[in-house]
Amino acid sequence: MTQPVSPPRAGTDQVPSAAQPPVWRTMVARADVRTLSLLGVLAALVVVGGITKPDEFLDTRNLQLVLTQASVIGVVTVGMTFVIMSGGIDLSVGAIVALSSVWATTVATQKYGFAGILFTAVLVGVCCGLVNGLLIAYGGMVPFIATLAMLASARGLALQITDGATQIVSIDGVLDLGERDAYILGIPPLVLVFAVVTIIGWLILNRTTFGRRTVAVGGNAEAARLAGIDVRRQRLYLYLLSGLCCGIAAFLLIILSGSGQNTNGNLYELDAIAAAIIGGTLLSGGRGTIVGSVLGVLIFTTITNIFALNNLQSDVQQIAKGAIIVAAVLVQRRTAGTT
């Protein structure tokens, strides 16, 4: 005789509790808390800047300068966020920016005008990203080693191209974008490019299959492979994306400085990684937000600006940044341990 089946007891795993919120709601709530916290930190920095140097910090030109400086490293950080979310790392972004900027500002390249400079900067960045992706995804190299090798190679090649000299840009169409006359409603063109890259990055991460695959690979690469995701191809695409962002950032830096130098992009890799980390991106992969990374960039850029206005030495700035990074990682570990 068939025995009657008793209903599952409350508290077991057989039936989810009605009071327990869906996982996605919990993730959204945590993301909102992180975003609000970062906005609070940024607001506090603005207050500090307004109190210490009210006439200089709150000046419209200074605020435009902060946003312009944030734009270059911000574009790099968008690409870095995707790479870190996949469980990888890219130590070569600063060197790729330098190589792209000097290759795009050679005399031979400038003969092709505005389009030639832009195309070369983006192409060099993508090619460097392709090499990184092939070495990591299909060559089986550890991301740290592969990108470290690219860092050394790209810096060396940039130095060889320039022979240590600064390459001055003579194309008016490029230089004009850095002038105030090119501002749109008081917003520098570089900031508009940064905003477009941020929006596209957010849409890719949150509204496309590519973004979901990135999170899956970073969360558990083996599980992603068993689910039918081509993990190697996905990683290749991610490093291509990082290289593309470096190429765009190199072009923005050319506009900002009006030149190409082998020292461009110095320590960009550390700034981009730090901005992504304090924005909530896990170094182990599987979690991160574009909005958080952008806020991280704005926080670091604002700190640098405040320190510069108050005539504080660069070593103090580096110590402050290091302390922020350590605090962010400790918060991440504490959060991960309670989830």
mmCIF file of C-alpha atoms in Angstrom:
data_model
loop_
_atom_site.group_PDB
_atom_site.id
_atom_site.type_symbol
_atom_site.label_atom_id
_atom_site.label_comp_id
_atom_site.label_asym_id
_atom_site.label_seq_id
_atom_site.Cartn_x
_atom_site.Cartn_y
_atom_site.Cartn_z
ATOM 1 C CA MET A 1 0.000 0.000 0.000
ATOM 2 C CA THR A 2 1.346 3.418 -0.926
ATOM 3 C CA GLN A 3 2.287 5.505 2.065
ATOM 4 C CA PRO A 4 0.984 9.091 2.107
ATOM 5 C CA VAL A 5 3.597 11.702 1.454
ATOM 6 C CA SER A 6 3.856 14.207 4.240
ATOM 7 C CA PRO A 7 4.476 17.845 3.365
ATOM 8 C CA PRO A 8 8.040 19.047 3.807
ATOM 9 C CA ARG A 9 8.882 20.544 7.117
ATOM 10 C CA ALA A 10 9.503 24.209 7.446
ATOM 11 C CA GLY A 11 13.159 25.122 7.381
ATOM 12 C CA THR A 12 14.235 22.288 5.043
ATOM 13 C CA ASP A 13 15.748 22.725 1.575
ATOM 14 C CA GLN A 14 12.847 21.049 -0.180
ATOM 15 C CA VAL A 15 10.666 24.148 -0.424
ATOM 16 C CA PRO A 16 12.069 27.668 -0.365
ATOM 17 C CA SER A 17 10.838 29.835 2.431
ATOM 18 C CA ALA A 18 8.284 32.439 1.392
ATOM 19 C CA ALA A 19 10.033 34.978 3.590
ATOM 20 C CA GLN A 20 13.400 34.468 1.919
ATOM 21 C CA PRO A 21 14.024 37.066 -0.837
ATOM 22 C CA PRO A 22 15.284 35.929 -4.239
ATOM 23 C CA VAL A 23 19.040 35.879 -4.712
ATOM 24 C CA TRP A 24 18.942 38.585 -7.379
ATOM 25 C CA ARG A 25 17.159 40.976 -5.009
ATOM 26 C CA THR A 26 19.841 40.404 -2.387
ATOM 27 C CA MET A 27 22.579 41.126 -4.933
ATOM 28 C CA VAL A 28 20.848 44.303 -6.089
ATOM 29 C CA ALA A 29 20.431 45.455 -2.493
ATOM 30 C CA ARG A 30 24.135 44.883 -1.779
ATOM 31 C CA ALA A 31 25.090 46.703 -4.962
ATOM 32 C CA ASP A 32 22.914 49.641 -3.934
ATOM 33 C CA VAL A 33 24.547 49.745 -0.503
ATOM 34 C CA ARG A 34 28.022 49.746 -2.060
ATOM 35 C CA THR A 35 27.039 52.445 -4.533
ATOM 36 C CA LEU A 36 25.526 54.635 -1.824
ATOM 37 C CA SER A 37 28.631 54.142 0.333
ATOM 38 C CA LEU A 38 30.912 55.200 -2.519
ATOM 39 C CA LEU A 39 28.716 58.203 -3.249
ATOM 40 C CA GLY A 40 28.955 59.107 0.430
ATOM 41 C CA VAL A 41 32.763 58.926 0.333
ATOM 42 C CA LEU A 42 32.848 61.047 -2.826
ATOM 43 C CA ALA A 43 30.510 63.608 -1.263
ATOM 44 C CA ALA A 44 32.708 63.739 1.849
ATOM 45 C CA LEU A 45 35.774 64.396 -0.313
ATOM 46 C CA VAL A 46 33.955 67.210 -2.082
ATOM 47 C CA VAL A 47 33.141 68.731 1.309
ATOM 48 C CA VAL A 48 36.781 68.404 2.399
ATOM 49 C CA GLY A 49 37.961 70.037 -0.804
ATOM 50 C CA GLY A 50 35.402 72.795 -0.430
ATOM 51 C CA ILE A 51 36.511 73.498 3.133
ATOM 52 C CA THR A 52 40.282 73.373 2.603
ATOM 53 C CA LYS A 53 40.393 75.214 -0.735
ATOM 54 C CA PRO A 54 36.905 76.604 -1.416
ATOM 55 C CA ASP A 55 37.864 79.129 -4.093
ATOM 56 C CA GLU A 56 40.102 76.743 -6.025
ATOM 57 C CA PHE A 57 38.474 73.333 -5.587
ATOM 58 C CA LEU A 58 34.906 74.430 -6.309
ATOM 59 C CA ASP A 59 35.935 76.479 -9.310
ATOM 60 C CA THR A 60 34.260 75.264 -12.493
ATOM 61 C CA ARG A 61 37.554 74.871 -14.307
ATOM 62 C CA ASN A 62 38.991 72.726 -11.539
ATOM 63 C CA LEU A 63 35.949 70.451 -11.515
ATOM 64 C CA GLN A 64 36.228 70.138 -15.292
ATOM 65 C CA LEU A 65 39.892 69.256 -14.842
ATOM 66 C CA VAL A 66 39.055 66.538 -12.313
ATOM 67 C CA LEU A 67 36.527 64.969 -14.672
ATOM 68 C CA THR A 68 38.911 65.219 -17.622
ATOM 69 C CA GLN A 69 41.731 63.532 -15.733
ATOM 70 C CA ALA A 70 39.332 60.849 -14.525
ATOM 71 C CA SER A 71 38.220 60.163 -18.075
ATOM 72 C CA VAL A 72 41.518 58.685 -19.277
ATOM 73 C CA ILE A 73 42.063 56.264 -16.403
ATOM 74 C CA GLY A 74 38.307 55.709 -16.239
ATOM 75 C CA VAL A 75 38.163 54.222 -19.727
ATOM 76 C CA VAL A 76 41.033 51.882 -18.803
ATOM 77 C CA THR A 77 39.214 50.905 -15.603
ATOM 78 C CA VAL A 78 36.088 49.865 -17.502
ATOM 79 C CA GLY A 79 38.135 47.301 -19.431
ATOM 80 C CA MET A 80 40.001 46.258 -16.291
ATOM 81 C CA THR A 81 36.717 45.626 -14.477
ATOM 82 C CA PHE A 82 35.682 43.057 -17.068
ATOM 83 C CA VAL A 83 39.054 41.299 -16.872
ATOM 84 C CA ILE A 84 39.067 41.118 -13.070
ATOM 85 C CA MET A 85 35.466 39.923 -12.996
ATOM 86 C CA SER A 86 36.523 36.975 -15.155
ATOM 87 C CA GLY A 87 39.141 36.017 -12.579
ATOM 88 C CA GLY A 88 42.039 37.540 -14.532
ATOM 89 C CA ILE A 89 44.312 40.540 -14.196
ATOM 90 C CA ASP A 90 45.989 42.915 -16.634
ATOM 91 C CA LEU A 91 49.222 44.552 -15.485
ATOM 92 C CA SER A 92 50.046 45.859 -18.949
ATOM 93 C CA VAL A 93 47.342 48.503 -19.405
ATOM 94 C CA GLY A 94 49.630 51.447 -18.609
ATOM 95 C CA ALA A 95 52.335 50.209 -20.971
ATOM 96 C CA ILE A 96 49.764 49.583 -23.717
ATOM 97 C CA VAL A 97 48.504 53.160 -23.321
ATOM 98 C CA ALA A 98 52.083 54.415 -23.654
ATOM 99 C CA LEU A 99 52.825 52.285 -26.729
ATOM 100 C CA SER A 100 49.537 53.241 -28.379
ATOM 101 C CA SER A 101 50.114 56.943 -27.748
ATOM 102 C CA VAL A 102 53.663 57.039 -29.137
ATOM 103 C CA TRP A 103 52.862 54.843 -32.138
ATOM 104 C CA ALA A 104 49.876 57.062 -32.976
ATOM 105 C CA THR A 105 51.943 60.259 -32.771
ATOM 106 C CA THR A 106 54.869 59.324 -35.002
ATOM 107 C CA VAL A 107 55.502 61.574 -37.986
ATOM 108 C CA ALA A 108 54.451 58.792 -40.357
ATOM 109 C CA THR A 109 51.127 58.320 -38.564
ATOM 110 C CA GLN A 110 50.341 62.035 -38.308
ATOM 111 C CA LYS A 111 50.487 62.271 -42.105
ATOM 112 C CA TYR A 112 47.091 60.566 -42.115
ATOM 113 C CA GLY A 113 45.571 63.220 -39.861
ATOM 114 C CA PHE A 114 42.937 62.796 -37.177
ATOM 115 C CA ALA A 115 41.660 59.456 -38.461
ATOM 116 C CA GLY A 116 45.165 58.045 -38.700
ATOM 117 C CA ILE A 117 45.985 58.880 -35.078
ATOM 118 C CA LEU A 118 42.710 57.499 -33.758
ATOM 119 C CA PHE A 119 42.878 54.339 -35.849
ATOM 120 C CA THR A 120 46.499 53.636 -34.911
ATOM 121 C CA ALA A 121 45.931 54.159 -31.192
ATOM 122 C CA VAL A 122 42.954 51.798 -31.149
ATOM 123 C CA LEU A 123 44.634 49.230 -33.418
ATOM 124 C CA VAL A 124 47.792 49.037 -31.304
ATOM 125 C CA GLY A 125 45.708 48.630 -28.144
ATOM 126 C CA VAL A 126 43.607 45.850 -29.666
ATOM 127 C CA CYS A 127 46.686 44.042 -31.009
ATOM 128 C CA CYS A 128 48.334 44.110 -27.582
ATOM 129 C CA GLY A 129 45.120 42.815 -26.045
ATOM 130 C CA LEU A 130 45.042 40.061 -28.673
ATOM 131 C CA VAL A 131 48.556 38.939 -27.733
ATOM 132 C CA ASN A 132 47.618 38.910 -24.035
ATOM 133 C CA GLY A 133 44.445 36.973 -24.760
ATOM 134 C CA LEU A 134 46.140 34.359 -26.924
ATOM 135 C CA LEU A 135 48.913 33.769 -24.389
ATOM 136 C CA ILE A 136 46.454 33.411 -21.514
ATOM 137 C CA ALA A 137 43.481 31.702 -23.132
ATOM 138 C CA TYR A 138 45.225 29.413 -25.590
ATOM 139 C CA GLY A 139 48.838 29.444 -24.395
ATOM 140 C CA GLY A 140 47.904 28.479 -20.855
ATOM 141 C CA MET A 141 49.986 31.260 -19.291
ATOM 142 C CA VAL A 142 49.059 32.742 -15.935
ATOM 143 C CA PRO A 143 47.522 36.222 -16.490
ATOM 144 C CA PHE A 144 49.978 37.795 -14.057
ATOM 145 C CA ILE A 145 53.011 36.505 -16.001
ATOM 146 C CA ALA A 146 51.612 37.126 -19.497
ATOM 147 C CA THR A 147 50.586 40.707 -18.815
ATOM 148 C CA LEU A 148 53.790 41.397 -16.893
ATOM 149 C CA ALA A 149 55.728 40.329 -19.997
ATOM 150 C CA MET A 150 53.547 42.616 -22.109
ATOM 151 C CA LEU A 151 54.208 45.461 -19.680
ATOM 152 C CA ALA A 152 57.971 45.125 -20.128
ATOM 153 C CA SER A 153 57.786 44.607 -23.898
ATOM 154 C CA ALA A 154 55.377 47.481 -24.573
ATOM 155 C CA ARG A 155 57.375 49.908 -22.417
ATOM 156 C CA GLY A 156 60.583 48.892 -24.167
ATOM 157 C CA LEU A 157 59.055 49.275 -27.623
ATOM 158 C CA ALA A 158 57.582 52.666 -26.714
ATOM 159 C CA LEU A 159 61.025 53.829 -25.568
ATOM 160 C CA GLN A 160 62.603 52.526 -28.762
ATOM 161 C CA ILE A 161 60.092 54.349 -30.963
ATOM 162 C CA THR A 162 60.522 57.690 -29.213
ATOM 163 C CA ASP A 163 64.198 57.314 -28.283
ATOM 164 C CA GLY A 164 63.224 59.053 -25.059
ATOM 165 C CA ALA A 165 61.898 62.161 -26.826
ATOM 166 C CA THR A 166 58.418 63.686 -26.663
ATOM 167 C CA GLN A 167 56.462 63.463 -29.921
ATOM 168 C CA ILE A 168 54.448 66.643 -30.450
ATOM 169 C CA VAL A 169 51.072 66.437 -32.171
ATOM 170 C CA SER A 170 50.579 68.919 -35.003
ATOM 171 C CA ILE A 171 47.076 67.953 -36.137
ATOM 172 C CA ASP A 172 44.670 70.794 -35.352
ATOM 173 C CA GLY A 173 41.644 68.508 -35.331
ATOM 174 C CA VAL A 174 43.143 66.561 -32.415
ATOM 175 C CA LEU A 175 44.428 69.563 -30.489
ATOM 176 C CA ASP A 176 41.149 71.463 -30.838
ATOM 177 C CA LEU A 177 39.293 68.797 -28.833
ATOM 178 C CA GLY A 178 41.319 69.793 -25.790
ATOM 179 C CA GLU A 179 40.377 73.463 -26.036
ATOM 180 C CA ARG A 180 37.516 75.058 -24.110
ATOM 181 C CA ASP A 181 35.815 76.021 -27.363
ATOM 182 C CA ALA A 182 35.161 72.317 -27.971
ATOM 183 C CA TYR A 183 33.240 71.893 -24.700
ATOM 184 C CA ILE A 184 29.603 70.906 -25.113
ATOM 185 C CA LEU A 185 27.368 72.621 -22.537
ATOM 186 C CA GLY A 186 30.466 73.103 -20.407
ATOM 187 C CA ILE A 187 31.410 69.416 -20.610
ATOM 188 C CA PRO A 188 34.822 68.491 -22.104
ATOM 189 C CA PRO A 189 34.691 66.034 -25.038
ATOM 190 C CA LEU A 190 36.897 63.593 -23.119
ATOM 191 C CA VAL A 191 34.285 63.382 -20.372
ATOM 192 C CA LEU A 192 31.580 62.668 -22.947
ATOM 193 C CA VAL A 193 33.669 59.836 -24.405
ATOM 194 C CA PHE A 194 34.185 58.437 -20.905
ATOM 195 C CA ALA A 195 30.433 58.610 -20.286
ATOM 196 C CA VAL A 196 29.685 56.773 -23.537
ATOM 197 C CA VAL A 197 32.249 54.048 -22.750
ATOM 198 C CA THR A 198 30.778 53.681 -19.254
ATOM 199 C CA ILE A 199 27.221 53.343 -20.552
ATOM 200 C CA ILE A 200 28.246 50.807 -23.196
ATOM 201 C CA GLY A 201 30.235 48.857 -20.591
ATOM 202 C CA TRP A 202 27.262 48.827 -18.227
ATOM 203 C CA LEU A 203 24.916 47.629 -20.958
ATOM 204 C CA ILE A 204 27.323 44.879 -22.028
ATOM 205 C CA LEU A 205 27.797 43.659 -18.474
ATOM 206 C CA ASN A 206 24.179 43.817 -17.341
ATOM 207 C CA ARG A 207 22.103 43.361 -20.488
ATOM 208 C CA THR A 208 23.977 40.914 -22.724
ATOM 209 C CA THR A 209 24.968 37.269 -22.812
ATOM 210 C CA PHE A 210 28.596 38.394 -22.946
ATOM 211 C CA GLY A 211 28.249 39.990 -19.521
ATOM 212 C CA ARG A 212 26.593 36.922 -18.020
ATOM 213 C CA ARG A 213 29.318 34.703 -19.441
ATOM 214 C CA THR A 214 31.960 36.960 -17.949
ATOM 215 C CA VAL A 215 30.419 36.636 -14.493
ATOM 216 C CA ALA A 216 30.049 32.871 -14.928
ATOM 217 C CA VAL A 217 33.684 32.397 -15.955
ATOM 218 C CA GLY A 218 34.868 34.464 -13.015
ATOM 219 C CA GLY A 219 32.601 32.685 -10.553
ATOM 220 C CA ASN A 220 33.515 29.135 -11.580
ATOM 221 C CA ALA A 221 35.351 28.533 -14.853
ATOM 222 C CA GLU A 222 34.831 24.765 -14.784
ATOM 223 C CA ALA A 223 31.117 25.089 -14.149
ATOM 224 C CA ALA A 224 30.918 27.628 -16.964
ATOM 225 C CA ARG A 225 32.668 25.190 -19.298
ATOM 226 C CA LEU A 226 30.272 22.402 -18.357
ATOM 227 C CA ALA A 227 27.390 24.783 -19.030
ATOM 228 C CA GLY A 228 28.560 25.151 -22.620
ATOM 229 C CA ILE A 229 30.549 28.391 -22.399
ATOM 230 C CA ASP A 230 33.768 28.512 -24.414
ATOM 231 C CA VAL A 231 35.910 29.772 -21.545
ATOM 232 C CA ARG A 232 39.055 30.263 -23.604
ATOM 233 C CA ARG A 233 37.292 32.299 -26.258
ATOM 234 C CA GLN A 234 35.547 34.387 -23.605
ATOM 235 C CA ARG A 235 38.876 35.217 -21.966
ATOM 236 C CA LEU A 236 40.348 36.130 -25.333
ATOM 237 C CA TYR A 237 37.472 38.549 -25.952
ATOM 238 C CA LEU A 238 37.933 40.106 -22.514
ATOM 239 C CA TYR A 239 41.584 40.924 -23.109
ATOM 240 C CA LEU A 240 40.676 42.277 -26.527
ATOM 241 C CA LEU A 241 38.161 44.524 -24.766
ATOM 242 C CA SER A 242 40.815 45.659 -22.301
ATOM 243 C CA GLY A 243 43.195 46.462 -25.163
ATOM 244 C CA LEU A 244 40.454 48.394 -26.958
ATOM 245 C CA CYS A 245 39.848 50.510 -23.850
ATOM 246 C CA CYS A 246 43.598 51.174 -23.596
ATOM 247 C CA GLY A 247 43.670 52.351 -27.210
ATOM 248 C CA ILE A 248 40.760 54.723 -26.614
ATOM 249 C CA ALA A 249 42.416 55.999 -23.424
ATOM 250 C CA ALA A 250 45.651 56.581 -25.340
ATOM 251 C CA PHE A 251 43.814 58.763 -27.849
ATOM 252 C CA LEU A 252 42.201 60.744 -25.023
ATOM 253 C CA LEU A 253 45.615 61.208 -23.446
ATOM 254 C CA ILE A 254 46.987 62.475 -26.754
ATOM 255 C CA ILE A 255 44.190 65.060 -26.834
ATOM 256 C CA LEU A 256 44.832 66.033 -23.225
ATOM 257 C CA SER A 257 48.613 66.395 -23.491
ATOM 258 C CA GLY A 258 49.018 67.155 -27.195
ATOM 259 C CA SER A 259 51.882 64.687 -27.392
ATOM 260 C CA GLY A 260 52.978 61.085 -27.165
ATOM 261 C CA GLN A 261 55.538 59.955 -24.583
ATOM 262 C CA ASN A 262 56.940 56.620 -23.544
ATOM 263 C CA THR A 263 56.186 57.556 -19.916
ATOM 264 C CA ASN A 264 52.459 57.895 -20.567
ATOM 265 C CA GLY A 265 50.183 55.638 -18.560
ATOM 266 C CA ASN A 266 52.653 55.273 -15.708
ATOM 267 C CA LEU A 267 51.050 53.236 -12.875
ATOM 268 C CA TYR A 268 47.706 53.164 -14.693
ATOM 269 C CA GLU A 269 47.495 49.457 -13.959
ATOM 270 C CA LEU A 270 47.613 50.084 -10.220
ATOM 271 C CA ASP A 271 45.097 52.923 -10.370
ATOM 272 C CA ALA A 272 42.678 50.900 -12.513
ATOM 273 C CA ILE A 273 42.915 47.823 -10.293
ATOM 274 C CA ALA A 274 42.516 49.940 -7.162
ATOM 275 C CA ALA A 275 39.475 51.768 -8.563
ATOM 276 C CA ALA A 276 37.836 48.479 -9.519
ATOM 277 C CA ILE A 277 38.524 46.985 -6.091
ATOM 278 C CA ILE A 278 37.089 49.847 -4.071
ATOM 279 C CA GLY A 279 34.167 49.825 -6.491
ATOM 280 C CA GLY A 280 33.269 46.333 -5.319
ATOM 281 C CA THR A 281 34.927 44.111 -7.933
ATOM 282 C CA LEU A 282 36.255 40.909 -6.377
ATOM 283 C CA LEU A 283 39.861 40.068 -7.201
ATOM 284 C CA SER A 284 38.865 36.408 -7.261
ATOM 285 C CA GLY A 285 36.297 37.181 -9.965
ATOM 286 C CA GLY A 286 32.577 36.627 -10.316
ATOM 287 C CA ARG A 287 31.366 39.981 -9.009
ATOM 288 C CA GLY A 288 31.734 43.631 -9.899
ATOM 289 C CA THR A 289 29.958 46.719 -11.179
ATOM 290 C CA ILE A 290 30.841 49.312 -13.775
ATOM 291 C CA VAL A 291 29.189 52.058 -11.709
ATOM 292 C CA GLY A 292 31.250 51.131 -8.670
ATOM 293 C CA SER A 293 34.474 51.177 -10.681
ATOM 294 C CA VAL A 294 33.649 54.608 -12.119
ATOM 295 C CA LEU A 295 32.966 55.955 -8.642
ATOM 296 C CA GLY A 296 36.281 54.471 -7.543
ATOM 297 C CA VAL A 297 38.034 56.396 -10.317
ATOM 298 C CA LEU A 298 36.308 59.629 -9.298
ATOM 299 C CA ILE A 299 37.279 59.086 -5.657
ATOM 300 C CA PHE A 300 40.952 58.579 -6.467
ATOM 301 C CA THR A 301 41.046 61.503 -8.900
ATOM 302 C CA THR A 302 39.373 63.792 -6.367
ATOM 303 C CA ILE A 303 41.860 62.755 -3.673
ATOM 304 C CA THR A 304 44.759 63.529 -5.996
ATOM 305 C CA ASN A 305 43.279 66.923 -6.843
ATOM 306 C CA ILE A 306 42.700 67.847 -3.195
ATOM 307 C CA PHE A 307 46.234 66.843 -2.259
ATOM 308 C CA ALA A 308 47.678 68.847 -5.156
ATOM 309 C CA LEU A 309 45.687 71.962 -4.238
ATOM 310 C CA ASN A 310 46.918 71.681 -0.648
ATOM 311 C CA ASN A 311 50.536 71.253 -1.802
ATOM 312 C CA LEU A 312 50.883 67.813 -0.240
ATOM 313 C CA GLN A 313 53.694 65.670 -1.594
ATOM 314 C CA SER A 314 53.036 62.773 -3.956
ATOM 315 C CA ASP A 315 54.324 60.239 -1.448
ATOM 316 C CA VAL A 316 51.511 61.211 0.930
ATOM 317 C CA GLN A 317 49.038 60.666 -1.903
ATOM 318 C CA GLN A 318 50.400 57.183 -2.527
ATOM 319 C CA ILE A 319 50.190 56.320 1.167
ATOM 320 C CA ALA A 320 46.564 57.474 1.262
ATOM 321 C CA LYS A 321 45.723 55.439 -1.843
ATOM 322 C CA GLY A 322 47.421 52.383 -0.357
ATOM 323 C CA ALA A 323 45.423 52.723 2.838
ATOM 324 C CA ILE A 324 42.181 52.980 0.856
ATOM 325 C CA ILE A 325 43.032 49.848 -1.130
ATOM 326 C CA VAL A 326 43.797 47.870 2.036
ATOM 327 C CA ALA A 327 40.555 49.038 3.639
ATOM 328 C CA ALA A 328 38.564 48.093 0.531
ATOM 329 C CA VAL A 329 40.069 44.584 0.408
ATOM 330 C CA LEU A 330 39.392 44.049 4.121
ATOM 331 C CA VAL A 331 35.780 45.100 3.617
ATOM 332 C CA GLN A 332 35.508 42.688 0.685
ATOM 333 C CA ARG A 333 36.865 39.813 2.785
ATOM 334 C CA ARG A 334 34.478 40.609 5.625
ATOM 335 C CA THR A 335 31.539 40.823 3.220
ATOM 336 C CA ALA A 336 32.494 37.561 1.518
ATOM 337 C CA GLY A 337 32.776 35.845 4.865
ATOM 338 C CA THR A 338 29.246 36.833 5.847
ATOM 339 C CA THR A 339 27.554 35.756 2.612
#
